[in-house]
Short mmCIF file of C-alpha atoms and ligand atoms in Angstrom, two decimals:
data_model
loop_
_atom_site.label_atom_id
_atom_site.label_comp_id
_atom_site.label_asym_id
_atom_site.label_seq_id
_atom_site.Cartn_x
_atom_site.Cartn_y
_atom_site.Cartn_z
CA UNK A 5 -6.24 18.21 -3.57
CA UNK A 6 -3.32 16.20 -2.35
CA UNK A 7 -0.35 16.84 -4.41
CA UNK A 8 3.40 16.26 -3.84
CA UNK A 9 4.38 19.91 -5.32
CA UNK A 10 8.21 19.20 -4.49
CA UNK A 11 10.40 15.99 -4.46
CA UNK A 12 13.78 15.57 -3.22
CA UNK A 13 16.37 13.05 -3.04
CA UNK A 14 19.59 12.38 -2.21
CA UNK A 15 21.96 9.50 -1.93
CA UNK A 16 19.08 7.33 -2.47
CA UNK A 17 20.42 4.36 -4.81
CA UNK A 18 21.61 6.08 -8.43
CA UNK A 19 19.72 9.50 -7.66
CA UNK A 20 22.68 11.23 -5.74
CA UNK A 21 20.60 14.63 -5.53
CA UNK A 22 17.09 15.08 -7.49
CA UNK A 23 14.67 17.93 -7.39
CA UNK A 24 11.48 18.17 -9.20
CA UNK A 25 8.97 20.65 -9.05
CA UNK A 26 5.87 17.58 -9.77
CA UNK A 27 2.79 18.73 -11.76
CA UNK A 28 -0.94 18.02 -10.17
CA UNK A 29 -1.78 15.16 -12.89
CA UNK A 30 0.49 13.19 -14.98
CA UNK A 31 4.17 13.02 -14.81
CA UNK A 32 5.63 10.76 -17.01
CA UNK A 33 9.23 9.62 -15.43
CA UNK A 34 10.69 8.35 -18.83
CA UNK A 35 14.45 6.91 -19.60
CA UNK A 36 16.23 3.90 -20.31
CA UNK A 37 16.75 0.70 -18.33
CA UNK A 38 18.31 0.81 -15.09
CA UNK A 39 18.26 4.78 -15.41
CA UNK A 40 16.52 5.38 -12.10
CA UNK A 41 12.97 5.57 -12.87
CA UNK A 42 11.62 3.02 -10.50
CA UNK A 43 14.24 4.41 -8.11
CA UNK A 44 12.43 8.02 -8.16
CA UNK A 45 8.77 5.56 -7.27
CA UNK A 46 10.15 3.48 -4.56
CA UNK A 47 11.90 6.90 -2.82
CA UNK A 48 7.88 8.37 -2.56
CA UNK A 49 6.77 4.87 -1.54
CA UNK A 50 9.88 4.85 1.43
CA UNK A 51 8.59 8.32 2.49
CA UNK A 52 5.20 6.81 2.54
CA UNK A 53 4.82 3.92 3.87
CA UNK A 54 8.41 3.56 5.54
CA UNK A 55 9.27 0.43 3.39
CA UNK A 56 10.75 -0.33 -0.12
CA UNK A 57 8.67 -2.61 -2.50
CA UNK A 58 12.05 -3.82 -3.33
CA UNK A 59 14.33 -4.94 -0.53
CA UNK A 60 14.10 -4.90 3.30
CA UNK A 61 18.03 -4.20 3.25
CA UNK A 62 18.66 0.08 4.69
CA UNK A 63 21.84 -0.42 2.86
CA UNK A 64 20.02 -1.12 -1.14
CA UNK A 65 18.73 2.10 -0.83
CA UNK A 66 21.53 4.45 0.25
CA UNK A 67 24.01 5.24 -2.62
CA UNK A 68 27.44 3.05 -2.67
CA UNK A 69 29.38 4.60 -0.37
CA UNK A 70 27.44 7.28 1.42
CA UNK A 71 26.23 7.20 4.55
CA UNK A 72 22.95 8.29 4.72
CA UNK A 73 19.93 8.68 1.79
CA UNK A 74 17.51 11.41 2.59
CA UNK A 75 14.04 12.33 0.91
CA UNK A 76 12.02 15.44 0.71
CA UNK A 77 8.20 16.17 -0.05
CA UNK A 78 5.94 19.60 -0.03
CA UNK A 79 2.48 18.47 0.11
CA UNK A 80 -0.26 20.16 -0.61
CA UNK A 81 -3.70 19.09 0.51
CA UNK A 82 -6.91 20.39 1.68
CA UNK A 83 -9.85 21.60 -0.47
CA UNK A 84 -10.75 25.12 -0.94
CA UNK A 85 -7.84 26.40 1.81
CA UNK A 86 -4.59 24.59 0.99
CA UNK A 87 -2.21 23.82 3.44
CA UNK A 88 1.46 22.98 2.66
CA UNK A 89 3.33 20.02 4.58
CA UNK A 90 6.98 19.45 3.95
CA UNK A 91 7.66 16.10 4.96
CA UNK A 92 11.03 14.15 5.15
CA UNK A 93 13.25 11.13 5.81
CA UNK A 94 16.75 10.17 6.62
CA UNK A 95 18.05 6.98 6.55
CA UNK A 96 20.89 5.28 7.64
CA UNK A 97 21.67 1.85 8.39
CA UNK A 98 20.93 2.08 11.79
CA UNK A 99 18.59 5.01 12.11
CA UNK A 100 15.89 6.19 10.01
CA UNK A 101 14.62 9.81 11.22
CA UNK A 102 11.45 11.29 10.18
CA UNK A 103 10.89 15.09 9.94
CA UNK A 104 6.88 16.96 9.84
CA UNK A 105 7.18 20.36 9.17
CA UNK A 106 10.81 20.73 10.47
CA UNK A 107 9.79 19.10 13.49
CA UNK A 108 11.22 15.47 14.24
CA UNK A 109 8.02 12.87 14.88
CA UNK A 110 8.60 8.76 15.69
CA UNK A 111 5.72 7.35 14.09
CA UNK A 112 5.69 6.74 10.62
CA UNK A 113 2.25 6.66 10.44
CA UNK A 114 2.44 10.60 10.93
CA UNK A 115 3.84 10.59 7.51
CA UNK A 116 1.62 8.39 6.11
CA UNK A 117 -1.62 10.37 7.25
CA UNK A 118 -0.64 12.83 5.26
CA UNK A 119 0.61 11.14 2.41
CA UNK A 120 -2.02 8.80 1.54
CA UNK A 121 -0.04 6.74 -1.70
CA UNK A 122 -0.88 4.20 -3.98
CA UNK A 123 1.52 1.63 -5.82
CA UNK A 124 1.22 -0.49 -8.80
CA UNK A 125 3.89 -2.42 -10.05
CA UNK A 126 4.88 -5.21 -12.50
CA UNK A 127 4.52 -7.12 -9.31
CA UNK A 128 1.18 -6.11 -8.14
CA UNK A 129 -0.93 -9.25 -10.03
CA UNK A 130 0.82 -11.32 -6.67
CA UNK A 131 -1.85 -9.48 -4.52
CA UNK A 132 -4.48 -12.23 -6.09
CA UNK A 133 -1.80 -14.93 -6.22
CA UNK A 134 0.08 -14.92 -3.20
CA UNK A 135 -0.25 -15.39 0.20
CA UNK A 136 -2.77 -13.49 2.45
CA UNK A 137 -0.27 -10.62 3.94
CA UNK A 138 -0.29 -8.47 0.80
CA UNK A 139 -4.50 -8.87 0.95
CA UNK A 140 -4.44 -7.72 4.66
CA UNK A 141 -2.00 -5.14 3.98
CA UNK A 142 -4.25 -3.82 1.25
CA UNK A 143 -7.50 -3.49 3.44
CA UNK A 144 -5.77 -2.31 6.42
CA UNK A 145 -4.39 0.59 4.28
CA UNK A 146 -7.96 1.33 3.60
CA UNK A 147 -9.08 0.99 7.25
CA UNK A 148 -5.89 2.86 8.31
CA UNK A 149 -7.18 6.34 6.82
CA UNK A 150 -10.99 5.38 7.26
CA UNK A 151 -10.75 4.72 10.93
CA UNK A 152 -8.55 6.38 13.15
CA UNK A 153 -8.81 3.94 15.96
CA UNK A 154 -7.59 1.33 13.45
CA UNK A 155 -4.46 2.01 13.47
CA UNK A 156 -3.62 1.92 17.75
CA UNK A 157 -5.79 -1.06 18.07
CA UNK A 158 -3.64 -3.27 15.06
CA UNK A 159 -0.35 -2.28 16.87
CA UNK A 160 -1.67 -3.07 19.95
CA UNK A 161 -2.83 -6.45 18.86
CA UNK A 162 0.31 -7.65 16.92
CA UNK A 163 2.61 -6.30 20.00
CA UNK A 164 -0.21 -8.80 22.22
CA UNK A 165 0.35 -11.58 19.81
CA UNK A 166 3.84 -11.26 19.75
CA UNK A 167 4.20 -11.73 23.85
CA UNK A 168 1.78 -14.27 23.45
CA UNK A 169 3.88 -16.18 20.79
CA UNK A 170 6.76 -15.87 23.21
CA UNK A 171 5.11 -17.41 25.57
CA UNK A 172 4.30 -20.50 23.43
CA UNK A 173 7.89 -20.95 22.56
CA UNK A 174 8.81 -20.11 25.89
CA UNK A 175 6.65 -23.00 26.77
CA UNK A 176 5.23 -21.13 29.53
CA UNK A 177 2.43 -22.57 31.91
CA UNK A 178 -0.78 -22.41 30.40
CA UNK A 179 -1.97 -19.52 32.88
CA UNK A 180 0.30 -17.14 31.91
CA UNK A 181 -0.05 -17.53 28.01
CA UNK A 182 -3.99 -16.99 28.38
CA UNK A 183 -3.30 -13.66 30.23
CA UNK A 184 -3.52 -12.13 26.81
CA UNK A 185 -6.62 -14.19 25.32
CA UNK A 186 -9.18 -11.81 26.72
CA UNK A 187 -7.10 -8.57 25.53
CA UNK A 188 -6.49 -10.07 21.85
CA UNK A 189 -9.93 -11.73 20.99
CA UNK A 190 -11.71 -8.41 22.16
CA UNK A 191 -9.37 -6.52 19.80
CA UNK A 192 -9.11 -9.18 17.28
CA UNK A 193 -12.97 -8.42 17.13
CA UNK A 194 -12.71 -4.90 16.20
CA UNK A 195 -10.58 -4.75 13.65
CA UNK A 196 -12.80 -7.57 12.50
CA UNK A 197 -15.28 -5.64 12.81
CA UNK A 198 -13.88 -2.70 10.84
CA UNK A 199 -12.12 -5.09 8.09
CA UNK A 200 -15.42 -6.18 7.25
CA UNK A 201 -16.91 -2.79 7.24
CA UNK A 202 -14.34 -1.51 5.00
CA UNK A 203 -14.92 -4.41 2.69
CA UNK A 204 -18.58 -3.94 1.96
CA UNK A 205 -18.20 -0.38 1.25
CA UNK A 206 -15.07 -1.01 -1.31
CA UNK A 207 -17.22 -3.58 -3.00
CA UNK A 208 -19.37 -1.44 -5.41
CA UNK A 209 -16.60 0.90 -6.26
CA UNK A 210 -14.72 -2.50 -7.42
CA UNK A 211 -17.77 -3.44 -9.24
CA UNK A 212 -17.82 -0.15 -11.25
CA UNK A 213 -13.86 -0.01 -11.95
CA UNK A 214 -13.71 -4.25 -12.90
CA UNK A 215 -16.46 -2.69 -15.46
CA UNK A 216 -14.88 0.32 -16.55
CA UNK A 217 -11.60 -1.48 -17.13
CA UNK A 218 -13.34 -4.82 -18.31
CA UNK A 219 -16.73 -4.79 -19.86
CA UNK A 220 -16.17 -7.75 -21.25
CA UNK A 221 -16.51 -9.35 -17.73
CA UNK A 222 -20.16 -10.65 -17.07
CA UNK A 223 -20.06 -11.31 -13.42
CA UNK A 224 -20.48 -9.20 -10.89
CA UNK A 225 -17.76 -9.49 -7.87
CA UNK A 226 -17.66 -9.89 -4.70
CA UNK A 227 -15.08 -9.05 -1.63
CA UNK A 228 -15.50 -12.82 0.12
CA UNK A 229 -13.78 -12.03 3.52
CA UNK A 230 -12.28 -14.24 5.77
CA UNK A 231 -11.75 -13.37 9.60
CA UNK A 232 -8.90 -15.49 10.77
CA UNK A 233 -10.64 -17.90 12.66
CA UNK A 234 -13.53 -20.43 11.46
CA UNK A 235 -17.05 -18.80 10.26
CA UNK A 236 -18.90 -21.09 12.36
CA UNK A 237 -16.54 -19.98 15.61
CA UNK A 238 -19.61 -18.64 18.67
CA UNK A 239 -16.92 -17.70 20.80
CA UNK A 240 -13.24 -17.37 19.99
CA UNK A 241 -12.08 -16.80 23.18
CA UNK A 242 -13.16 -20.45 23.39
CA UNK A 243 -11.81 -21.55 20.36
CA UNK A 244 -8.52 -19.88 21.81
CA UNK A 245 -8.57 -21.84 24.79
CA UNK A 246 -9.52 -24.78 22.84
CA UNK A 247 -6.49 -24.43 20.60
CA UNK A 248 -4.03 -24.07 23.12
CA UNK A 249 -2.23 -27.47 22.77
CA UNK A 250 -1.91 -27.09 19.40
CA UNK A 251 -0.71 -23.43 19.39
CA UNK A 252 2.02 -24.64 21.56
CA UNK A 253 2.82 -27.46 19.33
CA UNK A 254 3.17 -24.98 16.83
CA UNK A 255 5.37 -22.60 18.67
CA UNK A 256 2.49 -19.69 17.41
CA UNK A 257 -1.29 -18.41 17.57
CA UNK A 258 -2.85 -20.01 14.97
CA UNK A 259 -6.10 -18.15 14.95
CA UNK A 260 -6.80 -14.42 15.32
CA UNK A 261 -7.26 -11.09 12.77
CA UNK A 262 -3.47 -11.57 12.08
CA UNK A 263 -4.89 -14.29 9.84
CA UNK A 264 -7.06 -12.58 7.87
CA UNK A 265 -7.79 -12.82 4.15
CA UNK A 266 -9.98 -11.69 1.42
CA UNK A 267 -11.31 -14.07 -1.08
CA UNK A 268 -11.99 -11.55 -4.82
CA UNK A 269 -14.79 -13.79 -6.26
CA UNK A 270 -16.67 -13.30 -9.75
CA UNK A 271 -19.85 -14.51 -9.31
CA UNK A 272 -18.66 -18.43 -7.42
CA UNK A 273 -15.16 -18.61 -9.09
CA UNK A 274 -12.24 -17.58 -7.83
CA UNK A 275 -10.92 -14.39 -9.35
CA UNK A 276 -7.66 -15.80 -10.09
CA UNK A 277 -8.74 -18.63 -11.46
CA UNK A 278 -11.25 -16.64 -14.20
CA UNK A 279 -9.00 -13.88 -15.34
CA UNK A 280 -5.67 -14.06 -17.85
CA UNK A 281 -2.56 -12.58 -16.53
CA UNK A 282 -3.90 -9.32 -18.30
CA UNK A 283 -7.05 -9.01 -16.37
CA UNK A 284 -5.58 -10.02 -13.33
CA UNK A 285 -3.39 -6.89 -13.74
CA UNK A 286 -6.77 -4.97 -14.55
CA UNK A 287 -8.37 -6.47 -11.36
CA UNK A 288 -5.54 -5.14 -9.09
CA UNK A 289 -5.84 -1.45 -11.40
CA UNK A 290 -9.90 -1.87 -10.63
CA UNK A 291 -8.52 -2.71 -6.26
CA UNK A 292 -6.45 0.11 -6.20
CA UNK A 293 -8.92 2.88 -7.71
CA UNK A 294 -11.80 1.61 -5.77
CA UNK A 295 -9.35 2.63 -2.55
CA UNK A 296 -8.65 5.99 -4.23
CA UNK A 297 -12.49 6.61 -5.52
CA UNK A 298 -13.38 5.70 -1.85
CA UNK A 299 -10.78 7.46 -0.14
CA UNK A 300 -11.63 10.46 -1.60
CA UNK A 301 -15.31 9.96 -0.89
CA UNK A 302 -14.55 9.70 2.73
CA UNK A 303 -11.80 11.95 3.26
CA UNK A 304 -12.24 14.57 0.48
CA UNK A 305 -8.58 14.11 -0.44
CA UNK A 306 -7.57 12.10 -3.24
CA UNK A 307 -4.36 9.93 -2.78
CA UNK A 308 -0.87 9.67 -5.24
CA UNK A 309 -0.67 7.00 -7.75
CA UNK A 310 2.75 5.51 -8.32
CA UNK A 311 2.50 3.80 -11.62
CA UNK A 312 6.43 1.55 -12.24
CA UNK A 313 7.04 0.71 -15.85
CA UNK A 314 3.42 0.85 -16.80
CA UNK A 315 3.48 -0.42 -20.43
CA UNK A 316 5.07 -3.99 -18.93
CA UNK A 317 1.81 -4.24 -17.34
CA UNK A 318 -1.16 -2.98 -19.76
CA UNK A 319 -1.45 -3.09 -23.86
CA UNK A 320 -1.89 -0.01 -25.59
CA UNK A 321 -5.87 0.08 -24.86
CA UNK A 322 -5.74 -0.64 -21.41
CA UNK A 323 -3.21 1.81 -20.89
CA UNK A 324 -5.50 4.60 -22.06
CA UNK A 325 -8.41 3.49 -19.90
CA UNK A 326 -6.59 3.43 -16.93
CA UNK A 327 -5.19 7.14 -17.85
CA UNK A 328 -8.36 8.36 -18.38
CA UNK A 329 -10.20 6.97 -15.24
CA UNK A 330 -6.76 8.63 -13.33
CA UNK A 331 -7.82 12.01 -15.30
CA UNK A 332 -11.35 11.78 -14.17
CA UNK A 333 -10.77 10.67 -10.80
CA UNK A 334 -8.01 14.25 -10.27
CA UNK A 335 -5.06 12.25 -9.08
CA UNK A 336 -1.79 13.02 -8.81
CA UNK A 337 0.29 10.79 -10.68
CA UNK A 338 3.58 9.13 -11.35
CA UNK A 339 4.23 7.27 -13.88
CA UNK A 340 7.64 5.66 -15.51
CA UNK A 341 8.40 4.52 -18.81
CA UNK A 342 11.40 3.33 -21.16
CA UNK A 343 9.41 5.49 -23.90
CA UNK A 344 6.91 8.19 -23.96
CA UNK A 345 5.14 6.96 -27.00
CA UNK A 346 4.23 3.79 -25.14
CA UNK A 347 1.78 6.00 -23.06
CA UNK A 348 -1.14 8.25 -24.28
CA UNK A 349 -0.65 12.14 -23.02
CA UNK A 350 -4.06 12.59 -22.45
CA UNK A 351 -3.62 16.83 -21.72
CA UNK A 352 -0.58 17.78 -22.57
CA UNK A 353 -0.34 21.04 -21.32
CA UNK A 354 -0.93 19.73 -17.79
CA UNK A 355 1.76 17.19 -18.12
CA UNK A 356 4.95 16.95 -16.80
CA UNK A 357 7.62 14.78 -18.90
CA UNK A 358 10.58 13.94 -17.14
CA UNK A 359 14.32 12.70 -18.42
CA UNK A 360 15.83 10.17 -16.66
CA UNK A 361 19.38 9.49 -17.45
CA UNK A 362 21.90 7.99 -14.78
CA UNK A 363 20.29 9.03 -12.00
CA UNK A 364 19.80 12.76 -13.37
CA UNK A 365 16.34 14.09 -13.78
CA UNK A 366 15.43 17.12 -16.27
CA UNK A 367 11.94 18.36 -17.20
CA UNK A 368 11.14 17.83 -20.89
CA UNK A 369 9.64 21.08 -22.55
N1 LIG B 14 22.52 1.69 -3.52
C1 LIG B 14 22.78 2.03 -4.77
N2 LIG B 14 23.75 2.94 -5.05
C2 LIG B 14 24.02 3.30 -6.33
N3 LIG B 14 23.36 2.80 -7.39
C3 LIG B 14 22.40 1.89 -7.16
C4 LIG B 14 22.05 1.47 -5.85
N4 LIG B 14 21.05 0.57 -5.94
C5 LIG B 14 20.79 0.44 -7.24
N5 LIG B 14 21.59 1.21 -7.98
C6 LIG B 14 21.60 1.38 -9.45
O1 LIG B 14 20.60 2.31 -9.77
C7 LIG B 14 20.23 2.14 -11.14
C8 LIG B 14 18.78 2.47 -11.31
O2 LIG B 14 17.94 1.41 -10.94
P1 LIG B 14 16.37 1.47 -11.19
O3 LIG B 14 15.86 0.15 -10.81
O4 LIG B 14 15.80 2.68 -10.54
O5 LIG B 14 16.32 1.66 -12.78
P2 LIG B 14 15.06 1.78 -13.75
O6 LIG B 14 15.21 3.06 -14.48
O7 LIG B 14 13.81 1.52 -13.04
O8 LIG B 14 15.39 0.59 -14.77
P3 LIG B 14 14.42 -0.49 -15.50
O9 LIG B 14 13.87 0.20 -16.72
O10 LIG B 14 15.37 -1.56 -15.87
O11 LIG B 14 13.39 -0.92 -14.54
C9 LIG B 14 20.71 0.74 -11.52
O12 LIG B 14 21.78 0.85 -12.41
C10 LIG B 14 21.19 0.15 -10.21
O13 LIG B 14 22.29 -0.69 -10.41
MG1 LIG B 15 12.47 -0.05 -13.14
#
């Protein structure tokens, strides 16, 4: 089990103090437009993952006025002997602190650990149409709770690359932008190494969520990945040294894992290119429970699905295949609406409905 039991907010945009005792399954976050509802999903994403989905701006996401936004969780995870986290964050414009169990830690990725979340929003078809960051970000959230040494050996690499880039614009002598060639293209090779690893074990749980979700699909898809440097590269450290010119043309590195990408194919086509709007959205729904169906696998926890406005993004069918895949699968999730009847309450006595209105949150009976 890994279930936000407690959820607090305050000063964070409309919500100037929210507390919700969260049920294990559904809770339905229903209320009008602009009442705080995606508010309450992007607060749990912040404590997360350390970002919005919305804005890059601290000051968005404090309340008018106030100095500081601040938001709460009790987690409970853990299997047959539950253990309780309370985890926290406080942000102002300058600072952001991060609290574990009333102790103050400096890595976000602390938080995360624990709180293993998962976000789909009107916005989430972009992850098939847009550039390759969202893709990378969306395996390396896999490999960051798969692989422990993932995580230290990505940071490591982008803080190499970025000394390295500075080097290029510095226009530096050759010598001293290669010191980091050996040190990047043996690490660029590991995380290669556990991209692709990740990739091919994701793949069949895709396969059986693109066919839960859309039977009507004949093809069977694939996970086509892409390393950041040319398939038919021997050596890159070679192909680094070979590039240098042009890197310094360029003022940055143009090969390496920090250009990675994943190609969804059905069969030879390009996934975007076969699939409406509709089943693009049903693609990134099939993505996002082959993480959680695998994550669980792996780490015997499940993970939080954040859900924003879900009737925008599924018709009335849809919407109840999704809920019931979430029901079998035992996640926690959160889910808003502008109206419960838009959104099947498949066990109602295990549901939680929730009121939003200005910023105020009440449990429905
Ligand atoms: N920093 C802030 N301080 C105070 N209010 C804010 C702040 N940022 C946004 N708001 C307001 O918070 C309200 C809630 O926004 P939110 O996007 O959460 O609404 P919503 O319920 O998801 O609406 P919709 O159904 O339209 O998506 C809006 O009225 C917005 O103007
Ligand atoms: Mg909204």
């Amino acid at each position: 089990m890994t279930q936000i039991s407690r959820l607090s907010l305050q000063n964070f945009r409309n919500c100037r103090q929210v507390d919700l005792d969260l049920g294990a399954q559904l809770n339905l976050i229903v209320g009008d437009n602009a009442a705080g509802k995606t508010s309450l999903i992007e607060a749990v994403w912040l404590l997360a993952t350390g970002r919005s989905f919305r804005t890059q701006k601290v000051q968005h996401l404090i309340e008018h006025e106030q100095a500081q936004c601040t938001v709460f969780a009790k987690l409970i995870s853990g299997g047959d002997h539950p253990v309780e986290h309370r985890l926290g964050l406080t942000k102002q414009l300058h600072n952001t602190q991060l609290r574990l169990n009333g102790e103050s830690v400096s890595s976000q990725s602390e938080i995360a650990q624990r709180l293993p979340v998962q976000l789909l929003t009107p916005e989430s078809h972009k992850l098939l149409e847009e550039g390759p960051k969202a893709r990378r970000r969306f395996m390396d959230w896999g490999c960051f709770y798969q692989f422990p040494e993932f995580h230290p050996l990505w940071r490591h690499y982008k803080r190499g690359l970025a000394q390295r880039n500075h080097a290029l614009k510095q226009k530096l002598p050759q010598s001293q932008v290669q010191l980091w060639d050996d040190m990047l293209v043996s690490q660029a090779l590991q995380i290669d190494h556990y991209r692709q690893d990740y990739l091919q074990q994701l793949t069949p749980y895709l396969n059986t969520f693109c066919d839960a979700l859309m039977p009507e699909l004949k093809q069977s898809v694939a996970c086509q990945y892409r390393a950041g440097w040319p398939k038919n590269t021997d050596n890159l450290l070679t192909l680094f040294r070979q590039n240098f010119s042009k890197d310094r043309q360029v003022g940055h590195t143009q090969y390496g894992a920090h250009r990675a990408d994943i190609r969804f194919k059905l069969d030879q086509q390009e996934a975007i290119h076969g699939l409406s709007r509709g089943q693009q959205k049903l693609f990134v729904c099939a993505l996002l429970l082959a993480q959680a169906c695998l994550h669980e696998k792996i780490s015997r926890e499940p993970v939080i699905m954040l859900i924003d406005d879900l009737p925008a993004e599924l018709d009335e069918k849809h919407r109840l295949k999704l809920l019931e895949l979430l029901d079998m699968l035992n996640i926690q999730h959160l889910i808003t609406t502008t109206s419960k009847d838009l959104i099947p309450i498949l066990k109602p006595d295990q549901a939680r409905i929730w009121q939003v209105t200005s910023g105020q949150i009440h449990k429905q009976d």
